[in-house]
Amino acid sequence: MRLPASQVAVIEAASADEAQTIDQLASATGEKPETVTGAAFDLEADGLVTIEEDVEESVELTEEGQQYLDDGLPEVRLYEAAIDLDAAADSVSMGQVIGSSGLGGNAVDIALSNYARKGYGAIDSGEITADPAADPNADTEAAALASIETDDPDSVDAETLDQLDHRGLVDRSERTVRSVQLTDDGVTALMEGVEAAETVDRLTPELLTSGEWESVEFTEYNVEADAPEYGGGKEHILRQTANRVKDVLVGMGFQEMEGPHVDADFWINDCLFMPQDHPARTHWDRFAMDEPREIDELPPDLVERVERAHREGVGEHGDGYHSPWDEDFARALALRGHTTSLSTRYLSGEQVGELEPPQRYFSVEKVYRNDTLDPTHLLEFFQIEGWVMAKDLSVRDLMGTFEEFYAQFGITDIEFKPHYNPYTEPSFELFGTHPETGELIEIGNSGIFREEMLEPLGVECDVMAWGLALERLLMLIYGFEDIRDVHGTLCDLELLRETEVMY
């Protein structure tokens, strides 16, 4: 029997009595594991060998796990320090025990969270007690770390291994191990004799010009054989959608705005006629800068006009807020909570000079809010900001703009709901129907900028504006139910690879 050289090497190294792994055969033949794998699959197709597959789990200590193996688990060190301070007889202050244990940083929180769980004692009102009957030498997690270090993970029970994995002390991985064994037909073929055939795996220009292609034997291709998978880089679907949004808005006559991610509260909120005692301006809802803490300079004339609008109002019937207004507070730097800070910079003339109507501007940029994470909220996300400056604008103009914009993405069922904003009047929210769940999802906020906002900025005509959520648009287009699947640290990479872009 004539076979390709790699197949001859594998069938001669294989055994009918004992299965051998691909790695063992590769070592015996001197071939690469992938070459042995391909040859084994070809031999299996001819009935000369059988291939069995098993999944092996490997467990290794992480850097943190190795540190705890060397220095001791934080909770064990805390217990030993408590025992040394006689916490078994009476409670001892937590600070004293922590100082004696030598723990610092995150290790302190880790020790405190596992101390009572493992029955080492109790922590109450800043005091620690130690259970004298506890035995740190019998700590199953510490013993498991030692077993894994000595390549004996099978001795660790599943529950303990899961706990170590949850704590980030081990790395677990799986791999498929293939074992090859000769069949009766394979033994017969060996007894009758096999020899290596001269084979080539591709048709080359040299074979064609020399005419050798007529006499050589070509290797058969096994289309079912395993091949390495390569996940090539591609543009993220969120970025693709952002670029589509930009193309649509440019096509509608808009120009793009640019500006800083970190900006003064003055541009982010004060210029929007947002009172300084508004709950959304507290440290609970914004990400303030620690260094530098405030902007060096603000336009003095604009600051004066904005402060007057806040204190006294604008126009004959304006009344202002009669609430505290502090320029130092306005100078404070923070990550922008909305890209309307760009709009105030442009409308005031600070960014590109004074603008004459009509004007259309937009941005698709990232904003930052201290929100609670859920399927529709993230701490940072993209906002589609836009505004139109012209005379005699109405809500109908604003609604018509949205209908035209969303129609470009196949969304024609937009609903509107009246809303309140400190900086727009009238105002309304936008909602779209989720294609999978049928639920209404808020996709944006909009309105006509108030006189109290525009007059200090020097704008003497109407301005309609909006802030739309790019991620919510993505949900309506593709049917995603949890935005964390496509954006953030928990995103589903397989979903991103498989999702087809829609145009």
PDB file of C-alpha atoms in Angstrom, residues 14 88 105 156 222 319 349 429:
ATOM      1  CA  ALA A  14       0.690   3.756  16.151  1.00  0.00           C
ATOM      2  CA  ALA A  88     -10.024  34.597  71.288  1.00  0.00           C
ATOM      3  CA  GLY A 105      -4.589  47.465  49.895  1.00  0.00           C
ATOM      4  CA  VAL A 156      -9.086  19.342  44.736  1.00  0.00           C
ATOM      5  CA  ASN A 222      -9.676  16.174   3.865  1.00  0.00           C
ATOM      6  CA  ASP A 319     -37.391  85.032  37.463  1.00  0.00           C
ATOM      7  CA  GLY A 349     -18.821  81.502  19.645  1.00  0.00           C
ATOM      8  CA  GLU A 429     -38.442  62.254  24.979  1.00  0.00           C
TER       9      GLU A 429
END
